[in-house]
Coordinates of C-alpha atoms in Angstrom, one line a residue:
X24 CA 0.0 0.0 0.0
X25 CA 1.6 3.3 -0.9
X26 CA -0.1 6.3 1.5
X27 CA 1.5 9.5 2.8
X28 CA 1.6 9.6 6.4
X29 CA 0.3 13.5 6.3
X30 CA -3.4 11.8 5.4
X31 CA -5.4 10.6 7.7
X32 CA -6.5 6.9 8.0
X33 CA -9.3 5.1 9.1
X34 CA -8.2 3.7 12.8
X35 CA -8.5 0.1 12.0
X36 CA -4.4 0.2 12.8
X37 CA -5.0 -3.9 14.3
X38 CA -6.0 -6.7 12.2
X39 CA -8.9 -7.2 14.2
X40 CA -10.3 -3.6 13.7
X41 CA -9.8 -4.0 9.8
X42 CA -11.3 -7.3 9.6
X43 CA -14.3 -5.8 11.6
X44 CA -14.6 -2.9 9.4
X45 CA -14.6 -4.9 6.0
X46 CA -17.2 -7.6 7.4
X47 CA -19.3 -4.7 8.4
X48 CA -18.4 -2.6 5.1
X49 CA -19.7 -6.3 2.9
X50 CA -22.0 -7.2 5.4
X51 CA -23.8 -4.9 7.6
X52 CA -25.2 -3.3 9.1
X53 CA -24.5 -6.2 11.7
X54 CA -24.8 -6.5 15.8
X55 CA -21.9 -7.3 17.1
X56 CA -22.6 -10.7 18.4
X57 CA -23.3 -11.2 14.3
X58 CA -19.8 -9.7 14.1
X59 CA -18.4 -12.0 16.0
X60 CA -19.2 -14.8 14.5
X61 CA -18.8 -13.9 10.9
X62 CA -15.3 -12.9 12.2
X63 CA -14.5 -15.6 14.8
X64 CA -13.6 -12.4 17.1
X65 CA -14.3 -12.8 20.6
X66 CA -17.5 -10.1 21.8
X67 CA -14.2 -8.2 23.9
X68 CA -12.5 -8.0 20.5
X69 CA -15.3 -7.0 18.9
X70 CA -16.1 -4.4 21.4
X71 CA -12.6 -3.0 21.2
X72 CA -12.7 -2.5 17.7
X73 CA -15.7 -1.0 17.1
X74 CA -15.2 1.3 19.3
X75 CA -12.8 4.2 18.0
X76 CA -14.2 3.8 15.0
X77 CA -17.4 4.7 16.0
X78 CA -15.8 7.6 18.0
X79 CA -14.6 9.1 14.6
X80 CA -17.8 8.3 13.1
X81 CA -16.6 5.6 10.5
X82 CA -19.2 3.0 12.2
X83 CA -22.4 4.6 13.2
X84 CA -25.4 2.3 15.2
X85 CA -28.9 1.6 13.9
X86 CA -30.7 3.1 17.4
X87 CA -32.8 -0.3 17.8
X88 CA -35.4 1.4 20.8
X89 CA -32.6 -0.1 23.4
X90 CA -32.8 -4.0 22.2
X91 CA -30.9 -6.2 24.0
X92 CA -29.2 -9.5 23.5
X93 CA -29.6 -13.1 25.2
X94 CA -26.8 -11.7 27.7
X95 CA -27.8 -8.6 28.0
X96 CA -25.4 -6.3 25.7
X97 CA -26.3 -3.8 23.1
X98 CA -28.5 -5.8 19.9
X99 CA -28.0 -2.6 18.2
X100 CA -26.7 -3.1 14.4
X101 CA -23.4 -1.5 13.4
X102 CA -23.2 -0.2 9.9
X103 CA -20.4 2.1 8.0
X104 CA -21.3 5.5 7.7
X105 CA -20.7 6.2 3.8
X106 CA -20.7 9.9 3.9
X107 CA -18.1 10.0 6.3
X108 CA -15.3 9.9 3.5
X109 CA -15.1 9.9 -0.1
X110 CA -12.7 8.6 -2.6
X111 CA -12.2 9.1 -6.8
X112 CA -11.4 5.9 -8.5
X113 CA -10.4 5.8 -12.6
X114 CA -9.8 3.5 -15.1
X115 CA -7.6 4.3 -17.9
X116 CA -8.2 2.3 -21.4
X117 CA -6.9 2.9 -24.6
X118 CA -9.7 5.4 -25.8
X119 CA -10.8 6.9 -22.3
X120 CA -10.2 8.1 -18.8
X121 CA -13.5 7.2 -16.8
X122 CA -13.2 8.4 -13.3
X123 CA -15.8 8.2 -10.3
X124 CA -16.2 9.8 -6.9
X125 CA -17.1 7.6 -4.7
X126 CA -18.6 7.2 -1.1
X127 CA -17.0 4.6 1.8
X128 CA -19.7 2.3 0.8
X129 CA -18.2 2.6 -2.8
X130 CA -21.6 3.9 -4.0
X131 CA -20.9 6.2 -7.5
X132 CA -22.0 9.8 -6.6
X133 CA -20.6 11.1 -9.7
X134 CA -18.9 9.5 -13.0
X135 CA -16.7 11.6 -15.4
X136 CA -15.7 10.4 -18.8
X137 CA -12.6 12.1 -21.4
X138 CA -12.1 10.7 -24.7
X139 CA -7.8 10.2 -25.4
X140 CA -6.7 11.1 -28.9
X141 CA -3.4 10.3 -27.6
X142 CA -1.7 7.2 -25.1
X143 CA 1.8 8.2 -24.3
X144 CA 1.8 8.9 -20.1
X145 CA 2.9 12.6 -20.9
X146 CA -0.7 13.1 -22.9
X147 CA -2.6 10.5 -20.1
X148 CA -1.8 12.0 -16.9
X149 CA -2.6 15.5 -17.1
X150 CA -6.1 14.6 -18.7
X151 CA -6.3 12.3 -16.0
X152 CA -5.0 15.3 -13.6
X153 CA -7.9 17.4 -14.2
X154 CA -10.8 14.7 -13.8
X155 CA -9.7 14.2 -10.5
X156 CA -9.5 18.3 -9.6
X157 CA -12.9 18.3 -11.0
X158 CA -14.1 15.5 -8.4
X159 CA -12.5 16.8 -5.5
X160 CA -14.4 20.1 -6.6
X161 CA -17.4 17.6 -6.2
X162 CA -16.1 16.3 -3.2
X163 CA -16.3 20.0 -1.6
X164 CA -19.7 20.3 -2.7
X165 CA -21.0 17.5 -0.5
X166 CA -18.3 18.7 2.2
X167 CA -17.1 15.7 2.2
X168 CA -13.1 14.8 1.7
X169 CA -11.7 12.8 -0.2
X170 CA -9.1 10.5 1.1
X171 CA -8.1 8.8 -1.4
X172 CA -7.3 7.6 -5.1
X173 CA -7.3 4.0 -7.0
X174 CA -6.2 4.1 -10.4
X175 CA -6.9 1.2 -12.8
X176 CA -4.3 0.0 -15.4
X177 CA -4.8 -3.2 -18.2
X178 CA -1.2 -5.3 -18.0
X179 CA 1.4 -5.7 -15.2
X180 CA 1.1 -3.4 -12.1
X181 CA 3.3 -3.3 -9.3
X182 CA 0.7 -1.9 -6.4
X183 CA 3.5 -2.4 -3.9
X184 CA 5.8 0.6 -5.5
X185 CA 3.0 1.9 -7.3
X186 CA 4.4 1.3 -10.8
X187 CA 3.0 0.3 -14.2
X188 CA 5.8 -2.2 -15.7
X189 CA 3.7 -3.0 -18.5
X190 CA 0.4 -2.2 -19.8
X191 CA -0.5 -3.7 -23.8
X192 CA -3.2 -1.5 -24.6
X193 CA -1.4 1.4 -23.3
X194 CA 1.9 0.6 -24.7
X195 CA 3.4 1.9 -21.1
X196 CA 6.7 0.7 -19.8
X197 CA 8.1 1.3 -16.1
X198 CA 5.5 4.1 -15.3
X199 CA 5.8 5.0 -11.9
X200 CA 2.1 5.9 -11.6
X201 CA 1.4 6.1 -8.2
X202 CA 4.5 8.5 -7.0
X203 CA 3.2 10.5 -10.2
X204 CA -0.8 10.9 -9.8
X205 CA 0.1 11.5 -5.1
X206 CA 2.5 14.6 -6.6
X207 CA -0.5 16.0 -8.9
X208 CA -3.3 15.4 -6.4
X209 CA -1.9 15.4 -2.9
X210 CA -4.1 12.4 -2.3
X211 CA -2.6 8.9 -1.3
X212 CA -3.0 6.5 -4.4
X213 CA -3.0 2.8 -5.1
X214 CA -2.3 1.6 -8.2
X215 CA -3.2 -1.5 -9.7
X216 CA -3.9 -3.9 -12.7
X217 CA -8.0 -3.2 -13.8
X218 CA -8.9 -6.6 -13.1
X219 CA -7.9 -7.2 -9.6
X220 CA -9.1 -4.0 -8.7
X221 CA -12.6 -5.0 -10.1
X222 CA -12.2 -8.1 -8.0
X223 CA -12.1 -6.3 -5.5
X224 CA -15.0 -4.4 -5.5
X225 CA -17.4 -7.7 -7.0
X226 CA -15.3 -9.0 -3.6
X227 CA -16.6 -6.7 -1.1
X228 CA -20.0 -5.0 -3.1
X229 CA -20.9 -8.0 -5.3
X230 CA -21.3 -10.8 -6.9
X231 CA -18.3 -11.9 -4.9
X232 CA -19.4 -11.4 -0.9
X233 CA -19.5 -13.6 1.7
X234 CA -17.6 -16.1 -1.1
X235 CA -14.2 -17.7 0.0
X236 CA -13.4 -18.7 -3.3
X237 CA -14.1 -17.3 -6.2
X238 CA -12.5 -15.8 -10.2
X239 CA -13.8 -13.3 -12.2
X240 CA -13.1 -13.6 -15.7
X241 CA -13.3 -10.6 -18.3
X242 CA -13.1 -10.7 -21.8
X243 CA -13.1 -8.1 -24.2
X244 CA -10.2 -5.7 -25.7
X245 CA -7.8 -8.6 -23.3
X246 CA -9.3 -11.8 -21.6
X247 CA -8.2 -11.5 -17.8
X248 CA -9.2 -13.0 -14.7
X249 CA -8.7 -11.9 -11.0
X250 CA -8.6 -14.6 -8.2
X251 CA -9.6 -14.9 -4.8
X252 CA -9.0 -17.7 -2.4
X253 CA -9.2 -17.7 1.0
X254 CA -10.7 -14.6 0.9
X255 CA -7.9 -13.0 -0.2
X256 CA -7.3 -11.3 -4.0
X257 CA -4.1 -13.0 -5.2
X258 CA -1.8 -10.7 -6.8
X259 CA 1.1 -13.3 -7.3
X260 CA 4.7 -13.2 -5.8
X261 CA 5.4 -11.2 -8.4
X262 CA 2.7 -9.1 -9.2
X263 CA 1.4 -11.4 -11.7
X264 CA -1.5 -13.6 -11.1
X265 CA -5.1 -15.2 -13.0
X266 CA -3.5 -14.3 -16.3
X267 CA -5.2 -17.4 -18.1
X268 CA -5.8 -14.9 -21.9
X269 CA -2.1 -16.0 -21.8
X270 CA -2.4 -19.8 -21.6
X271 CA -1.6 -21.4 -24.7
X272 CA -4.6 -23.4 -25.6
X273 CA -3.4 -24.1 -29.4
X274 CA 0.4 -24.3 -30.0
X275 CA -0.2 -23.9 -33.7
X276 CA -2.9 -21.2 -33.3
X277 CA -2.6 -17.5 -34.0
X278 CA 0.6 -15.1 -32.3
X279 CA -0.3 -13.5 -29.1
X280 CA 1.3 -10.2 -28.6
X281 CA 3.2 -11.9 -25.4
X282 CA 4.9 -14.0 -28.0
X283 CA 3.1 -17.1 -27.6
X284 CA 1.1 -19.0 -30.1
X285 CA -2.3 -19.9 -29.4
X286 CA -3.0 -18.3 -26.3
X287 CA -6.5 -17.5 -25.0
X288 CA -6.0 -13.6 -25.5
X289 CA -5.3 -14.5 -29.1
X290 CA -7.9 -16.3 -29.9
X291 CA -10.7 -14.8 -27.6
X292 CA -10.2 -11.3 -27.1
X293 CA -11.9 -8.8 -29.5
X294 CA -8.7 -7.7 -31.5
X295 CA -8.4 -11.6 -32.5
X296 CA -11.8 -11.5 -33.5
X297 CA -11.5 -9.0 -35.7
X298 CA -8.5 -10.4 -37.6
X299 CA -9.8 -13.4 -37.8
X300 CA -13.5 -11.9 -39.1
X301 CA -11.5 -9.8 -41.9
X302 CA -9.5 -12.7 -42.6
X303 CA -12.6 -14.7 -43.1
X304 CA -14.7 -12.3 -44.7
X305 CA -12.5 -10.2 -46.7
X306 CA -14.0 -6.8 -44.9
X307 CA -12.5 -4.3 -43.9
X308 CA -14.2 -4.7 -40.1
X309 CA -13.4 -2.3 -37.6
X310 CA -15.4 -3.0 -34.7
X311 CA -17.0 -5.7 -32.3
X312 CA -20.1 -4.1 -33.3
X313 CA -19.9 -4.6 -36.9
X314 CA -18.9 -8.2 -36.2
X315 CA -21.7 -9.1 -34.4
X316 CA -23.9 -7.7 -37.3
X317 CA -21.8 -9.9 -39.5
X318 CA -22.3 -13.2 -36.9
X319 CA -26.1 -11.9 -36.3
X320 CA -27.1 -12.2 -39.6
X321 CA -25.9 -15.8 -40.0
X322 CA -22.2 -15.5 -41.8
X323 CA -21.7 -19.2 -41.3
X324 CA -17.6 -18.4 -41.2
X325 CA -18.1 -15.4 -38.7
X326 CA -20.2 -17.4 -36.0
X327 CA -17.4 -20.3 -35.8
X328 CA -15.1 -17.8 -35.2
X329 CA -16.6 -16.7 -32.1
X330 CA -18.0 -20.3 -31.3
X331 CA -13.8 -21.1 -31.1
X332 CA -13.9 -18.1 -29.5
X333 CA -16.1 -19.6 -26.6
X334 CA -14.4 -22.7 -26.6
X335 CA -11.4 -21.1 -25.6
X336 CA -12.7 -19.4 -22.9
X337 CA -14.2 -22.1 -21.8
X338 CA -11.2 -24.2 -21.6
X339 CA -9.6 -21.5 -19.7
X340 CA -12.3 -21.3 -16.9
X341 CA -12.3 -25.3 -16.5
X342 CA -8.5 -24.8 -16.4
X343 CA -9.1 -21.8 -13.4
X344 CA -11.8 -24.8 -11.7
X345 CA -9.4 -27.6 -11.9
X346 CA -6.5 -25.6 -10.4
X347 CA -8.3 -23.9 -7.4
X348 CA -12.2 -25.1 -6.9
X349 CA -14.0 -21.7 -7.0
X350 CA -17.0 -21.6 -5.5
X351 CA -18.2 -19.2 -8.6
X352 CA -16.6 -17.9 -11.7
X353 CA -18.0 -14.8 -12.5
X354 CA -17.6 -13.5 -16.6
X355 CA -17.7 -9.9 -17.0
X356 CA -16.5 -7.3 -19.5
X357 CA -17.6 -5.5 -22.4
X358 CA -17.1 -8.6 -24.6
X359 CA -20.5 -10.1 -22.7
X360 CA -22.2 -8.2 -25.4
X361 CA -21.6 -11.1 -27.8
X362 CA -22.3 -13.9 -25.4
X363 CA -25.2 -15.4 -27.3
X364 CA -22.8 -16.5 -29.9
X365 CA -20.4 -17.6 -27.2
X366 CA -22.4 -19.2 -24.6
X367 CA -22.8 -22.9 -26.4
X368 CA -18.4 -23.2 -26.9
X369 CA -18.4 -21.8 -22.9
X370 CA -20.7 -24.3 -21.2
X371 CA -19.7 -27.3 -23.6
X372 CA -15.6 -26.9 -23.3
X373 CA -15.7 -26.1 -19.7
X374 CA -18.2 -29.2 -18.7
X375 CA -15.6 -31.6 -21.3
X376 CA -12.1 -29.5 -19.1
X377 CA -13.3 -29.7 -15.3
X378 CA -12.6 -32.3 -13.5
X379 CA -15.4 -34.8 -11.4
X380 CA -17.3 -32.2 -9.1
X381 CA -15.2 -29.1 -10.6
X382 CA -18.0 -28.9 -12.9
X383 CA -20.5 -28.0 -10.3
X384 CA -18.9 -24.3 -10.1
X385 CA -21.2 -22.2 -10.0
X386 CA -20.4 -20.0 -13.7
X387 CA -22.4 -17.2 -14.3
X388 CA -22.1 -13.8 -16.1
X389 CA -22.5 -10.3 -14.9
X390 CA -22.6 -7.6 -17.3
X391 CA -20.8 -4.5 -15.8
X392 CA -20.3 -0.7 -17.1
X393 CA -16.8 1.1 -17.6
X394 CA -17.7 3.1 -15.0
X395 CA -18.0 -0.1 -12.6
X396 CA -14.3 -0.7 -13.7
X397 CA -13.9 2.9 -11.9
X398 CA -15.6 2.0 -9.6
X399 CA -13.2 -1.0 -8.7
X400 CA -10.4 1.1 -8.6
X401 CA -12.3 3.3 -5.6
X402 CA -12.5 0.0 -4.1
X403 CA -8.7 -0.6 -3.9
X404 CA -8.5 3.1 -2.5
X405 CA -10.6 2.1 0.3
X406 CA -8.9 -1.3 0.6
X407 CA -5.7 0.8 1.4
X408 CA -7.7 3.2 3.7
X409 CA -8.6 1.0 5.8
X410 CA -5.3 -1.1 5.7
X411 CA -6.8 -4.2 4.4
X412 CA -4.4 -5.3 1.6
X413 CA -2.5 -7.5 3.7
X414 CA -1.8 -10.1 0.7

């Protein structure tokens, strides 16, 4: 976690007080005998950790008219008080800055988007600059401050120092993003790769909570996929983790930018799809929306490409199953927009990959915004806020 000490952080400065504060934060509002057991805190530990964070009104209690519990302590519920701090999260893609402000309960108050005409870090960051002066403008109008930022990057992050080694879309090398964006803002940033930071959020606000075990998997402009087990995000001894659009399904397939043949990403993703659609079709296709036209109105040679398409992704979610045993695999992205002509290759490679029960994963899909991307990248802000990126 990178943070200034000149900011002020949420007290949670034990484990116990942070793990109380995100099982209330995904759970609550919760009494603290409910606390306790979600947490396997004693009611002592409990009590000592809600406690100065109620004092600086980060937990606030639902008045119950004086309830009591079986031994005679407080049945009131604890919840987090979202107004109490604010936070800007933004997602950089190839095409767009889209930044959010954000409340404690990671709730969008308001969403900003830029188009880029250009992607070179010097052209980026003082677009991105100004989105986030214009939030904390925002901010002020709520009187609320904000007390911290998440950026979002495609490709290899380093959250530890902050630094964006390598991002594809972006073409960035050895961007040291984080030191960067807290000299600009004078806010305490976190910086890391777009997929784990929407893990994070579908973690703690979604389709992820109260779930031990579980991978989200996006496809789209890349195939990624962010993994949590044991409750915690993995991010890999070395930064790297979940990155199955790089496994190499077909040796002889098509070359992947990483310099593999045949991976996922190259045979999945929307680039791929396009080169193989004007390949196939002898079109000058631009789009994923004119390719779907193309697959919609029955090109026979269009619709196996993205039925191979599927397959692949499928494979690469049993491969995910057989490894770790998710509970769920969530798919996301904007590349959901074409999963009618992907479902069939999904549900038929996955159930021929996993392995005996594997298959009973629980696989579902959960179409999110660009702005929810955003929106994850609040969520690692918080996460550092509160000092619960302990992996």
């Amino acid at each position: 976690m990178r943070s200034t000490s000149s900011h002020e952080a949420v007290p949670a400065t034990t484990p116990a007080a942070s793990l109380v504060f995100t099982t209330v934060l995904s759970h609550g509002p919760l009494t603290r005998t409910e606390i306790a057991r979600r947490t396997m805190l004693s009611s002592a530990a409990v009590t000592k950790a809600v406690r100065p964070l109620m004092e600086v009104g980060y937990l606030v209690e639902d008045l119950n008219d004086g309830a009591r519990s079986a031994l005679g302590r407080p049945a009131n519920p604890v919840r987090v008080n979202a107004g109490r701090a604010f936070f800007i999260g933004v997602k950089v893609t190839g095409d767009e800055i889209i930044a959010v402000l954000a409340d404690l309960c990671c709730r969008i108050r308001v969403a900003r988007h830029i188009r880029l005409t250009h992607r070179e870090p010097e052209a980026v960051l003082p677009s991105m600059t100004s989105l986030v002066h214009e939030l904390l403008l925002e901010a002020e109008g709520f009187g609320v401050q904000v007390r911290g930022l998440g950026i979002a990057v495609s490709g290899d992050v380093d959250r530890a120092d902050g630094v964006v080694r390598y991002s594809p879309f972006l073409d960035w090398r050895d961007v040291p993003l984080a030191g960067i964006a807290e000299t600009a803002t004078g806010l305490p940033v976190t910086v890391d790769n777009d997929v784990r930071a929407l893990t994070v959020a579908e973690q703690w606000f979604g389709a992820g909570v109260g779930l031990s075990d579980f991978a989200l998997v996006t496809v789209g402009a890349g195939i990624g996929c962010g993994l949590v087990v044991h409750g915690q995000v993995v991010s890999g001894a070395h930064g790297v983790a979940g990155e199955i659009g790089h496994l190499s399904i077909d040796p002889l397939g098509p070359p992947c930018h990483c310099g593999n043949n045949g991976c996922v990403e190259a045979i999945a993703a929307d680039p791929a799809i396009l080169r193989a659609v004007r390949k196939v079709t002898g079109r000058a296709v631009t789009t994923a929306a004119e390719a779907l036209e193309l697959a919609r109105s029955g090109d026979p040679g269009v619709r196996e490409i993205y039925a191979r398409a599927g397959e692949a992704i499928g494979r690469a979610i049993g491969a995910v199953v057989n490894l770790l045993g998710p509970e769920r695999v969530i798919i996301s992205g904007e590349g959901l927009a074409a999963y009618d002509l992907f479902a069939e290759g999904i549900r038929n490679a996955f159930a021929a990959s996993a392995f005996g029960t594997a298959a009973e994963c629980d696989v579902m899909t959960r179409p999110l915004s660009f702005e929810e991307w955003a929106r994850g990248a609040a969520a690692t802000a918080i996460q550092s806020f509160i000092g619960s990126d302990t992996d």
